[in-house]
Tab-separated table of N, CA and C and ligand atoms in Angstrom:
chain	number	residue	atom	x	y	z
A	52	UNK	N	0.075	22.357	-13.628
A	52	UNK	CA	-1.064	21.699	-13.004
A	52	UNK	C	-0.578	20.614	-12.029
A	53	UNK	N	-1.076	20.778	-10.581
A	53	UNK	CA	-0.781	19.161	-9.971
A	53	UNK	C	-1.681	18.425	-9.563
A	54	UNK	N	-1.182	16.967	-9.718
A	54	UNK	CA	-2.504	16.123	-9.643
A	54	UNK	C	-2.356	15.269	-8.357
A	55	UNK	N	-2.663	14.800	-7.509
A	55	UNK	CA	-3.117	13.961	-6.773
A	55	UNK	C	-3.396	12.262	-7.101
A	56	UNK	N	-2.377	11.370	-6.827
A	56	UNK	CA	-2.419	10.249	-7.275
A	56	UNK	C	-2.941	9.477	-5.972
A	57	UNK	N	-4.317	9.060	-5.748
A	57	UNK	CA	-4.670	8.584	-4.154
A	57	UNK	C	-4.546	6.609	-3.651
A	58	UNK	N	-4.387	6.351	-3.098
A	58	UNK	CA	-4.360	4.486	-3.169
A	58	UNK	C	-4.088	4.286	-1.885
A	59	UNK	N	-4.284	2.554	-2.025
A	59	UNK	CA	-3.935	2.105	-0.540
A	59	UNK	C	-2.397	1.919	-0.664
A	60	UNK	N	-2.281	1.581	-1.747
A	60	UNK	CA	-0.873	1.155	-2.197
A	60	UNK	C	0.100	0.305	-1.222
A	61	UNK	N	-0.835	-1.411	-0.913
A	61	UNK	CA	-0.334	-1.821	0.086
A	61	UNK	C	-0.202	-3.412	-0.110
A	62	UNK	N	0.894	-3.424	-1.201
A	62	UNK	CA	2.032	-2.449	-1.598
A	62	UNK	C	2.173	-2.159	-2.525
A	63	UNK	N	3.041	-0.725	-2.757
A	63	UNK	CA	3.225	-0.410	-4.524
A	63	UNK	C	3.876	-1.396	-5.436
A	64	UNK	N	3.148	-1.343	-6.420
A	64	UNK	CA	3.831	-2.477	-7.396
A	64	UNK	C	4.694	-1.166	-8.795
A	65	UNK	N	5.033	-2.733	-9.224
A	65	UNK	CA	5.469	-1.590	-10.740
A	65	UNK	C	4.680	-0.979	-11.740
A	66	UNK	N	3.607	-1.573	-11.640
A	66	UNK	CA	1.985	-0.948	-12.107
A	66	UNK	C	1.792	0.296	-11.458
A	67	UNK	N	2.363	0.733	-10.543
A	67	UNK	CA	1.632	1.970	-9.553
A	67	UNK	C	2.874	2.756	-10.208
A	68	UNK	N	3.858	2.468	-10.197
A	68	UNK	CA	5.292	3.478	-10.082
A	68	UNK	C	5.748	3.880	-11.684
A	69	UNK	N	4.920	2.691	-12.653
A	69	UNK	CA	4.396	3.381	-13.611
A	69	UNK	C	3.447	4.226	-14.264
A	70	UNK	N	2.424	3.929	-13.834
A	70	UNK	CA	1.544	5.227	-13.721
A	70	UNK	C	2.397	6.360	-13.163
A	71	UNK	N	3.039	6.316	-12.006
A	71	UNK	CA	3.679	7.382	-11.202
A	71	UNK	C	4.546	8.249	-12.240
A	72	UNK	N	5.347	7.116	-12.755
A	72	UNK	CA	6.521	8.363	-14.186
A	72	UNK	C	5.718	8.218	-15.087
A	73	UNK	N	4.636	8.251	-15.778
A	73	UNK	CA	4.270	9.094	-16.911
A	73	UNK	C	3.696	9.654	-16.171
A	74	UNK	N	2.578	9.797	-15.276
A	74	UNK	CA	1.809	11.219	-15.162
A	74	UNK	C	2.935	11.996	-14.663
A	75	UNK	N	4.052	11.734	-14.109
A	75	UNK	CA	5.436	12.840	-13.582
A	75	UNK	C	5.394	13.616	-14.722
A	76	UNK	N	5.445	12.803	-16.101
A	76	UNK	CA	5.955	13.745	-17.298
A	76	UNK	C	4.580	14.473	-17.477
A	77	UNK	N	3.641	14.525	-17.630
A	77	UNK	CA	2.635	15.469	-17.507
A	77	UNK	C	1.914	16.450	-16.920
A	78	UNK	N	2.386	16.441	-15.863
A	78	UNK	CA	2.147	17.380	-14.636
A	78	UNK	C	3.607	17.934	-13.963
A	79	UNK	N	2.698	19.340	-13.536
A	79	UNK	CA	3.922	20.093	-12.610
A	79	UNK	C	4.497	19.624	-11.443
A	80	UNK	N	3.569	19.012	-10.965
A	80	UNK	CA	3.894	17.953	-9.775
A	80	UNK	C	2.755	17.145	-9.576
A	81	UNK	N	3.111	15.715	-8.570
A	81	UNK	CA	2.238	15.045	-8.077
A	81	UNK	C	2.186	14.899	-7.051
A	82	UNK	N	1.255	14.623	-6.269
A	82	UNK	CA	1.232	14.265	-5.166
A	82	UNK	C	1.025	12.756	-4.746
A	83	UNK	N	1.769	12.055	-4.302
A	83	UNK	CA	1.624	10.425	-3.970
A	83	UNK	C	0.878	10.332	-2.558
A	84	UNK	N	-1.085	9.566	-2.524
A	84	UNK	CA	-1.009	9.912	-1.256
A	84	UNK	C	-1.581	8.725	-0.707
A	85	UNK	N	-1.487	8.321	0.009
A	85	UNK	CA	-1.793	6.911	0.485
A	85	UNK	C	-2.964	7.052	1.742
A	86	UNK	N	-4.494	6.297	1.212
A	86	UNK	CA	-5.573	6.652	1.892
A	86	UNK	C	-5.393	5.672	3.176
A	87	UNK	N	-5.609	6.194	4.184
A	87	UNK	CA	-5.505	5.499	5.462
A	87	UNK	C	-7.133	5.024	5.549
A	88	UNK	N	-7.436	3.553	5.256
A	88	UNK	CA	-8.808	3.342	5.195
A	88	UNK	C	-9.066	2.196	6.603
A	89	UNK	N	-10.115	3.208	7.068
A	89	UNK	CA	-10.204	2.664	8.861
A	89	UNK	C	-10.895	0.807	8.420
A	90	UNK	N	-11.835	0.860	7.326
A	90	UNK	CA	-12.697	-0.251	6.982
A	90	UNK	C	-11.723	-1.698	6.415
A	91	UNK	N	-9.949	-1.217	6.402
A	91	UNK	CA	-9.282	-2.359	5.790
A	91	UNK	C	-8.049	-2.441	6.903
A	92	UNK	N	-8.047	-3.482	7.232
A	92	UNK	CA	-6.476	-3.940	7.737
A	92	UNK	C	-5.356	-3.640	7.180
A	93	UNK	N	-4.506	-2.978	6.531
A	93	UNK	CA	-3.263	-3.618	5.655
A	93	UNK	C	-2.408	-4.376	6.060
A	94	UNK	N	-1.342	-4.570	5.381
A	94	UNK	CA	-0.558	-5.569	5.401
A	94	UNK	C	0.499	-5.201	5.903
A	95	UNK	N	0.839	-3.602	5.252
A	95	UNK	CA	2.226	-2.779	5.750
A	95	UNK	C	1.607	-1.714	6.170
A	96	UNK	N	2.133	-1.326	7.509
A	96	UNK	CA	1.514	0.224	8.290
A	96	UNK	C	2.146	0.945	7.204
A	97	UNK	N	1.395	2.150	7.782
A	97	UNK	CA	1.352	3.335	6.791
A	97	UNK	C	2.824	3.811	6.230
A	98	UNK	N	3.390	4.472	7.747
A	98	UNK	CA	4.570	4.266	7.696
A	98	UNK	C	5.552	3.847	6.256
A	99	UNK	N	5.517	2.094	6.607
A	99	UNK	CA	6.259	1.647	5.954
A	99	UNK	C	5.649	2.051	4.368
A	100	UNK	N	4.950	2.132	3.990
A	100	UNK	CA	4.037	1.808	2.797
A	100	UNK	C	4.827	3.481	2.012
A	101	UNK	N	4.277	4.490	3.091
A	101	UNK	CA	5.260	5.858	2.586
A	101	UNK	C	6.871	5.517	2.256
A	102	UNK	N	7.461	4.662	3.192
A	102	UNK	CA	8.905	4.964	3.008
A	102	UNK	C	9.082	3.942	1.674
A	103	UNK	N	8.037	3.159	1.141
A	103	UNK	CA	8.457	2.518	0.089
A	103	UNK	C	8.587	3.519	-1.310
A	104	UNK	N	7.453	4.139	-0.563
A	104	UNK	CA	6.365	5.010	-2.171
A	104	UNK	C	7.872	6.120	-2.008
A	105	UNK	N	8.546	6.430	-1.224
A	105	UNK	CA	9.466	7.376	-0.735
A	105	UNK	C	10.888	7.014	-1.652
A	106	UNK	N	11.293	5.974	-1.500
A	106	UNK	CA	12.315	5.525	-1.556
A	106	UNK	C	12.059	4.983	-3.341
A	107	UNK	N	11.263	4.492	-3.471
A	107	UNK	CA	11.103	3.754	-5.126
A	107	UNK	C	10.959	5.761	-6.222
A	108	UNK	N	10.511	6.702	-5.747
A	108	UNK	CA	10.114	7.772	-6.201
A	108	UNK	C	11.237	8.744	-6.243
A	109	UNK	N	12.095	8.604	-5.551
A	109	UNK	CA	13.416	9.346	-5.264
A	109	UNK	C	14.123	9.857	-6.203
A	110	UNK	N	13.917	9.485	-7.712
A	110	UNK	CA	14.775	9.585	-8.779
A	110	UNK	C	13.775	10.863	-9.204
A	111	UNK	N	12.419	11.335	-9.007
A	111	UNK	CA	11.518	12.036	-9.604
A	111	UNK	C	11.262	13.166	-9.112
A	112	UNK	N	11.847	14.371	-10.036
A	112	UNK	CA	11.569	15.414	-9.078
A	112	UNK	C	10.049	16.348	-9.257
A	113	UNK	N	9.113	16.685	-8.455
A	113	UNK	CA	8.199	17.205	-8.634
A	113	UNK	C	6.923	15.940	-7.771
A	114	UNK	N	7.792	14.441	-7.580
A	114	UNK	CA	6.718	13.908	-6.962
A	114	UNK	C	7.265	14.147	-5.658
A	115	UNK	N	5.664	14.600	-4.482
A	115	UNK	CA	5.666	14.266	-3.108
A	115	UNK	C	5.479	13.388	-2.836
A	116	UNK	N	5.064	12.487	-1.318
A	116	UNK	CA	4.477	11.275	-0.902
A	116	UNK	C	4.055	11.736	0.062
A	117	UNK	N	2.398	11.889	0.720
A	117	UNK	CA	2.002	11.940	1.822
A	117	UNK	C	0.689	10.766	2.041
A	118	UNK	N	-0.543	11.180	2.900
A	118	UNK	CA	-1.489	10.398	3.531
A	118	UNK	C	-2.419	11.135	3.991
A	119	UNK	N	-3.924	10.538	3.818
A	119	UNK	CA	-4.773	11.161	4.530
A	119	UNK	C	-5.956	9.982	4.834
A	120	UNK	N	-6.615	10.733	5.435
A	120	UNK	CA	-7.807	10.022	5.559
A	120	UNK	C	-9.299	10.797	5.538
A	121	UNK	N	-9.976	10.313	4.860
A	121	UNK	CA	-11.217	10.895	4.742
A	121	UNK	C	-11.379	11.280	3.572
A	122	UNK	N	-12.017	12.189	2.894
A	122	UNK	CA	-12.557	12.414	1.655
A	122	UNK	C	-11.643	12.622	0.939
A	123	UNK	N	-11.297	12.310	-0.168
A	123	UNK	CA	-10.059	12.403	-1.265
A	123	UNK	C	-10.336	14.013	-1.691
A	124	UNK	N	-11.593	14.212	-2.548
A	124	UNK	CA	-11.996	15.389	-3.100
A	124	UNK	C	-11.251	16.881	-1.611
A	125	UNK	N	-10.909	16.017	0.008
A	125	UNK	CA	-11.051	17.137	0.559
A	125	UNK	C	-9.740	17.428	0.346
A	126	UNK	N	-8.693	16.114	0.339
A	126	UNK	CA	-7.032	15.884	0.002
A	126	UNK	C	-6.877	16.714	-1.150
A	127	UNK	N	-7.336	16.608	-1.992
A	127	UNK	CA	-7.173	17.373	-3.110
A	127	UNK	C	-7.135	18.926	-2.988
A	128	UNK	N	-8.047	19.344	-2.493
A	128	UNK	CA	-8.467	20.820	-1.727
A	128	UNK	C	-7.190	21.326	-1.041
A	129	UNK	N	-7.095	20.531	-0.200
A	129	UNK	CA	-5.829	20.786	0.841
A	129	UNK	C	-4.344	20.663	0.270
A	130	UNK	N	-3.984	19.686	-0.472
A	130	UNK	CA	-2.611	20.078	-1.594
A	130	UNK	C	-3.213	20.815	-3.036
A	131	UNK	N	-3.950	21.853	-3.025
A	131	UNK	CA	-4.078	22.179	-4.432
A	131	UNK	C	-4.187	21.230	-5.271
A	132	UNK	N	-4.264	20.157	-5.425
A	132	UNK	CA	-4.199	19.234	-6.729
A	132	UNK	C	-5.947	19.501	-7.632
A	133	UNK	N	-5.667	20.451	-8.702
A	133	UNK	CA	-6.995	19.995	-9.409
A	133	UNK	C	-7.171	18.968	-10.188
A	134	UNK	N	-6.335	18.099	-10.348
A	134	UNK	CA	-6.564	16.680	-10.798
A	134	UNK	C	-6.783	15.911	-9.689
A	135	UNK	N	-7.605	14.826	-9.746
A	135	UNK	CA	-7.360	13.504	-9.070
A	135	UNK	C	-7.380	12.189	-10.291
A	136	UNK	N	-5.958	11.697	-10.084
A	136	UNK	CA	-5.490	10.632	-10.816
A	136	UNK	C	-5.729	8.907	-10.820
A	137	UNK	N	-6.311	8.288	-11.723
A	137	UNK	CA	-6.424	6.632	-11.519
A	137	UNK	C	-6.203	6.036	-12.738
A	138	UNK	N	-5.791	4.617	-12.402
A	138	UNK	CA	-5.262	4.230	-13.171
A	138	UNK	C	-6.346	2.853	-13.336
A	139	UNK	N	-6.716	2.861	-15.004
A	139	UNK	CA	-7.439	1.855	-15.330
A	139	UNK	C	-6.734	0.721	-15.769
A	140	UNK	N	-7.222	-0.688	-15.028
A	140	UNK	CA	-6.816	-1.839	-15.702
A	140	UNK	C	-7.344	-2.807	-16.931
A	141	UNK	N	-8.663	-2.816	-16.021
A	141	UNK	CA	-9.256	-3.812	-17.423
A	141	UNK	C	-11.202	-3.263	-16.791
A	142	UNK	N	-11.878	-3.630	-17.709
A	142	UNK	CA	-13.430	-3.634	-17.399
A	142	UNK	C	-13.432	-3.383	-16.149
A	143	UNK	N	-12.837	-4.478	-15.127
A	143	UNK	CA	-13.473	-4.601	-14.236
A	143	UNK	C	-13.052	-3.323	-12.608
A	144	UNK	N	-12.024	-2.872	-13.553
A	144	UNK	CA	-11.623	-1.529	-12.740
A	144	UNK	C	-13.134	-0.340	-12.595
A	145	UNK	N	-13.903	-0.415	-14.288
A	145	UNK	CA	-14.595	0.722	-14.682
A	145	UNK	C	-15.593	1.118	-13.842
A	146	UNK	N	-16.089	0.081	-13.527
A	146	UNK	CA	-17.666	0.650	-12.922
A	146	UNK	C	-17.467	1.268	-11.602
A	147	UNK	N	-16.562	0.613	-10.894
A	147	UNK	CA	-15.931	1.020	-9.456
A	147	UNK	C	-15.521	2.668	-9.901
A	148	UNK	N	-14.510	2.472	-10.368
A	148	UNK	CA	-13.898	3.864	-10.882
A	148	UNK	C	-14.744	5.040	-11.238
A	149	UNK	N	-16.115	4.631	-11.986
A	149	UNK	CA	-16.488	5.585	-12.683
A	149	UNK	C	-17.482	6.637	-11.446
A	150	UNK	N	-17.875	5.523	-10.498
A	150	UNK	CA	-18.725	6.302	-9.447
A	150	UNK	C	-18.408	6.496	-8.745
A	151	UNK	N	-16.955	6.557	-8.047
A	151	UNK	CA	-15.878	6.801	-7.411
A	151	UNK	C	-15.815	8.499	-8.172
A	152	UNK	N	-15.411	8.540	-9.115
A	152	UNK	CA	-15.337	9.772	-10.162
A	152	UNK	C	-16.616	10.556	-10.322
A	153	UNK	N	-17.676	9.764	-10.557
A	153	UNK	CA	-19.255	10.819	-10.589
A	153	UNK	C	-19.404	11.717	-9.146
A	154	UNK	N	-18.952	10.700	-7.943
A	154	UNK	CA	-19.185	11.086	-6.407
A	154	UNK	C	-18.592	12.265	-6.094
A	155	UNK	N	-17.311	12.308	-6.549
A	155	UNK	CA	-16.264	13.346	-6.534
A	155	UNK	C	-16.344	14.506	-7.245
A	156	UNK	N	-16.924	14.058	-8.201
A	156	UNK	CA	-17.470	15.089	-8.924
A	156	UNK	C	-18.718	16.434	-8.682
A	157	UNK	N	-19.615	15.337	-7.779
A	157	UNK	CA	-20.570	16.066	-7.146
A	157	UNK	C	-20.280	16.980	-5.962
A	158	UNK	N	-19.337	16.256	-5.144
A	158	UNK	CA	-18.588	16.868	-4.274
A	158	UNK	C	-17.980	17.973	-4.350
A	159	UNK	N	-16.874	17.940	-5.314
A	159	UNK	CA	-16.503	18.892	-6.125
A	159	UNK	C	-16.191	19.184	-6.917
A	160	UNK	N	-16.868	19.632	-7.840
A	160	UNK	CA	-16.991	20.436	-9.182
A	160	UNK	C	-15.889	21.047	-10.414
A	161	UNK	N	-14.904	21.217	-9.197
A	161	UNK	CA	-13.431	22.082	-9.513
A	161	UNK	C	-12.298	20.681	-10.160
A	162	UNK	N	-12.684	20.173	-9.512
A	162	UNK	CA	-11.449	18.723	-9.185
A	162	UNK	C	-11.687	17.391	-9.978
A	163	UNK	N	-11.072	17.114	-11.477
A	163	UNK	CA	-11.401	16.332	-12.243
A	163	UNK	C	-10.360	15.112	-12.022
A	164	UNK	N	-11.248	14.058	-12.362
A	164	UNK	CA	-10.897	12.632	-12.132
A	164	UNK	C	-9.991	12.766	-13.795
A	165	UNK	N	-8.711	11.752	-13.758
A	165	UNK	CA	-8.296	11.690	-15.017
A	165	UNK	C	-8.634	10.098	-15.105
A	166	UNK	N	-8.271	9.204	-16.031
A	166	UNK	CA	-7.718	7.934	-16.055
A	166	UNK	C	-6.700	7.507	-16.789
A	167	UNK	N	-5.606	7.015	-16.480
A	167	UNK	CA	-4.675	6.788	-17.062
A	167	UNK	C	-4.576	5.034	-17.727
A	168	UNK	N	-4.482	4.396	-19.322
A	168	UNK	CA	-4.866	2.826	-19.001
A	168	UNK	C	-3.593	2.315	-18.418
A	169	UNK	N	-3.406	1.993	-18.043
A	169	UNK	CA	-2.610	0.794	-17.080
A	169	UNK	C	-1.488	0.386	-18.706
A	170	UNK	N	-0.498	0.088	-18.313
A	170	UNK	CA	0.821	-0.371	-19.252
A	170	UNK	C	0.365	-1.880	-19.393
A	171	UNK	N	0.314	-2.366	-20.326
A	171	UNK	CA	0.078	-3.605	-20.955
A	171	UNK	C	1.013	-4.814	-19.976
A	172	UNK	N	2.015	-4.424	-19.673
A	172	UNK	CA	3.004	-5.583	-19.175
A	172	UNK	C	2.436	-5.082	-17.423
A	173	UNK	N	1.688	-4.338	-17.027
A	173	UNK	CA	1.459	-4.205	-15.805
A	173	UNK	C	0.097	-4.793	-15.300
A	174	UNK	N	-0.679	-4.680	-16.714
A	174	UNK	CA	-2.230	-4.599	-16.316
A	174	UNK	C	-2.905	-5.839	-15.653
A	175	UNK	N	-2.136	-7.127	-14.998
A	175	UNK	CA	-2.783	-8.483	-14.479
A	175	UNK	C	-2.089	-7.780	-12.919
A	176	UNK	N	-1.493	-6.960	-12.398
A	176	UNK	CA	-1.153	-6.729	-11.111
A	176	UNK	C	-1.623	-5.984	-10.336
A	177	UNK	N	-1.744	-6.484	-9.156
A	177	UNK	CA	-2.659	-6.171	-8.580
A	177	UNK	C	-1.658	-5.891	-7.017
A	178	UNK	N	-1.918	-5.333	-5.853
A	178	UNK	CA	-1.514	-5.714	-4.272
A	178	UNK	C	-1.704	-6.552	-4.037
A	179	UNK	N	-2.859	-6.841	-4.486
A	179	UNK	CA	-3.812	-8.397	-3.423
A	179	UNK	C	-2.727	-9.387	-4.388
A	180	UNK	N	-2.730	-9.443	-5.210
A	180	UNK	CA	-2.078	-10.382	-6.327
A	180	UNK	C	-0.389	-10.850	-5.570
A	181	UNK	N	-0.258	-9.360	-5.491
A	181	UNK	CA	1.330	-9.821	-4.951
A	181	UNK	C	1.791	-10.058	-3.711
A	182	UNK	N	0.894	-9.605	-2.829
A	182	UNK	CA	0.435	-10.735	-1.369
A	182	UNK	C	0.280	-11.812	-1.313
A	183	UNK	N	-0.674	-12.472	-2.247
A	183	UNK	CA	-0.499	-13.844	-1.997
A	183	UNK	C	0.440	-14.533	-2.845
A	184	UNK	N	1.455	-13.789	-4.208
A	184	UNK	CA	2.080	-14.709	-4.026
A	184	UNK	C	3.772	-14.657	-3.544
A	185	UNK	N	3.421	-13.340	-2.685
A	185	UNK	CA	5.082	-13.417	-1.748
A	185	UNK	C	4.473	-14.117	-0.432
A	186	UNK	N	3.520	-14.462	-0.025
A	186	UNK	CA	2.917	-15.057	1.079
A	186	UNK	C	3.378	-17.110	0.602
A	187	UNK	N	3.246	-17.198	-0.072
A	187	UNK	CA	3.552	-18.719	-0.562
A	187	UNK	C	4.891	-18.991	-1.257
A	188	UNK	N	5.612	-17.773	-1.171
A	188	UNK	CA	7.265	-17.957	-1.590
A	188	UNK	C	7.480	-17.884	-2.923
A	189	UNK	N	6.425	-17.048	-3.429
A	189	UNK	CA	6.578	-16.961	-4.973
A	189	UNK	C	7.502	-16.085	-4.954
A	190	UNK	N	8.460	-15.942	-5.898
A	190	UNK	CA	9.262	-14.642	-7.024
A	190	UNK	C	8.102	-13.491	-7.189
A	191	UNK	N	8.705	-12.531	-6.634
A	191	UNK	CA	7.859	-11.184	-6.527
A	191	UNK	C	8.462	-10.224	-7.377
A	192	UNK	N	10.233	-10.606	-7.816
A	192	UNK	CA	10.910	-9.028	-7.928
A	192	UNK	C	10.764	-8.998	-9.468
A	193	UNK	N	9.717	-9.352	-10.154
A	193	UNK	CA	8.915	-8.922	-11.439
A	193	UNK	C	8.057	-7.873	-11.499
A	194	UNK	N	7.174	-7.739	-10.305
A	194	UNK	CA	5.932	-7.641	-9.677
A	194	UNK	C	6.002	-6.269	-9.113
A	195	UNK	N	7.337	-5.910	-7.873
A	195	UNK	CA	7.369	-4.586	-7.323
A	195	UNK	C	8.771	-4.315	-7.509
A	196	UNK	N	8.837	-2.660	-6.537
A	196	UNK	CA	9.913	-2.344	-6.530
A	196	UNK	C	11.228	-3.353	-5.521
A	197	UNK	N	12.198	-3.196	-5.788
A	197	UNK	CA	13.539	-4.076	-5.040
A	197	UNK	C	13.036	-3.816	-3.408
A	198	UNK	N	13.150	-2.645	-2.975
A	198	UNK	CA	12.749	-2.277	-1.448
A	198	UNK	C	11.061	-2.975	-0.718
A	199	UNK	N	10.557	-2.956	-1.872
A	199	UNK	CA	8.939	-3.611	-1.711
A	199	UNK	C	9.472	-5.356	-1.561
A	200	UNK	N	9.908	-5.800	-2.841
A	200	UNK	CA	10.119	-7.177	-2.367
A	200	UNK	C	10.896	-7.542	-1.261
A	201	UNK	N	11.717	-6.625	-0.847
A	201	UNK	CA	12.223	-7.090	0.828
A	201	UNK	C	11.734	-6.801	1.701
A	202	UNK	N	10.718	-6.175	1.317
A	202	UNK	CA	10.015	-5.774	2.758
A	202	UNK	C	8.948	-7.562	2.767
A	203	UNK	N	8.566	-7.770	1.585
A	203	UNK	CA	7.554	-8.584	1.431
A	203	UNK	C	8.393	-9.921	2.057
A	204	UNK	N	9.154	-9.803	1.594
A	204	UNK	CA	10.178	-11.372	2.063
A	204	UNK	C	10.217	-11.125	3.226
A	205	UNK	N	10.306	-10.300	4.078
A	205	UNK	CA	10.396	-10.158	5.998
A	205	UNK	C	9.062	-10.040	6.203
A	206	UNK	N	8.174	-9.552	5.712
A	206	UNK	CA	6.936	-10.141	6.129
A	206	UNK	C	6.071	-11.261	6.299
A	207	UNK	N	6.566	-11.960	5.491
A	207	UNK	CA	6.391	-13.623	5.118
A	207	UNK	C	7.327	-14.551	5.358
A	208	UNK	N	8.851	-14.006	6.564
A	208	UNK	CA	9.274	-14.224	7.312
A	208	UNK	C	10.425	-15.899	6.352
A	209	UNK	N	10.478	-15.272	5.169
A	209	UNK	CA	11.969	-16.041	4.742
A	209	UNK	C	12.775	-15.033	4.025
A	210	UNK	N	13.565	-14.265	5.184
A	210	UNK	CA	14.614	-13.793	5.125
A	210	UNK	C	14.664	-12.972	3.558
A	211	UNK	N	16.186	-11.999	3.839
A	211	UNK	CA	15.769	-11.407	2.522
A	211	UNK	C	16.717	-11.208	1.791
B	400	ADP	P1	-7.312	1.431	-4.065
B	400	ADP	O1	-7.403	0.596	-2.836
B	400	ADP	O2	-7.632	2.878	-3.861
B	400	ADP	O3	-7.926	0.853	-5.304
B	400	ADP	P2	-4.733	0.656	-5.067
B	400	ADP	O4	-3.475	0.890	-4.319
B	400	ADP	O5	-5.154	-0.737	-5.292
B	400	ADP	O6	-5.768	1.537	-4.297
B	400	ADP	O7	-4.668	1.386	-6.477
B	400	ADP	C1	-4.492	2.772	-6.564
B	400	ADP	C2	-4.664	3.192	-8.011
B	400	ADP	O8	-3.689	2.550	-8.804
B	400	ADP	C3	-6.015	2.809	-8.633
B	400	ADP	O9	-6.398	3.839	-9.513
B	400	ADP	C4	-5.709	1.569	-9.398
B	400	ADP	O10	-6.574	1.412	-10.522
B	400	ADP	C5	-4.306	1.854	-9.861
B	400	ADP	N1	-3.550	0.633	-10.119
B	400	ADP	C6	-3.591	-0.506	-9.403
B	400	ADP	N2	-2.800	-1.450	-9.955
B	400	ADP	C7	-2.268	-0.879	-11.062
B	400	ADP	C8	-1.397	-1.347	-12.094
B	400	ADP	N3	-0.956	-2.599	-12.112
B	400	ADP	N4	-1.039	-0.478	-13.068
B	400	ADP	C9	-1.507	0.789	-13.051
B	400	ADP	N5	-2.360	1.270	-12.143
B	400	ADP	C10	-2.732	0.459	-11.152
């Protein structure tokens, strides 16, 4: 079975790249795909955001990394994935999630939402979280992968 793991992932943390190796061990493959969303700015072009998800994933065989834009349910269609994969944190993930999942559902029928809960030592992390605090010179390399925190340190422009 392959599933479809979708996000802005901007940027992947160790919360994401864990979810990433257990659903690896459960599926035939995954697909890593990073939604290009016209309604948000990011922080890291797409680009870069792939060569992170690229480079932190490298050890895993069976995961891809690509991108799309527009309907997930259609991403799914288009790499075969009859899963689409998310990862729950706390309450306040649910309600978002769940009609995110009903929508998709209606859409299409074939293509089931899973949820995976979030790893206990991951579940307070967030992107937004670790933006602001590699933006104010906080210690990040708890937070993401080694290649993510240097990208974050040249983005916030103290060296790396
Ligand atoms: P989106 O903008 O689509 O919510 P994110 O990149 O923030 O994209 O998250 C993508 C997926 O990863 C979501 O299902 C989210 O719940 C999950 N996720 C986010 N942070 C974590 C974490 N710390 N641990 C596990 N899963 C996470």
């Amino acid at each position: 079975m392959r599933a479809l793991y979708p996000g802005s992932f901007d940027p992947l943390t160790l919360g994401h790249l864990d979810l990433i190796e257990r659903s690896a061990r459960l599926f035939d493959s995954l697909e890593v795909a990073v939604l290009q969303n016209p309604s948000k700015i990011p922080a890291f072009p797409l680009e870069q955001r792939l060569e992170q998800i690229r480079l932190a994933t490298a050890h895993l065989p069976g995961v891809s990394v690509g991108s799309f834009d527009g309907l997930t349910v259609e991403y799914a269609r288009h790499c075969n994935a009859q899963v689409i994969l998310r990862g729950l944190r706390a309450l306040s993930d649910f309600e978002f999630e769940l009609q995110i999942a009903h929508t998709n559902h209606s859409l299409a029928p074939l293509v089931e939402t899973l949820f995976l809960a979030t790893s206990v030592q991951h579940s307070f992390l967030s992107s937004s979280v670790v933006r602001e605090v590699a933006r104010f010179g906080g210690d990040v390399r708890h937070m993401v992968p080694p290649g993510v925190a240097e990208d974050l340190s040249r983005l916030f422009n103290r060296g790396s």
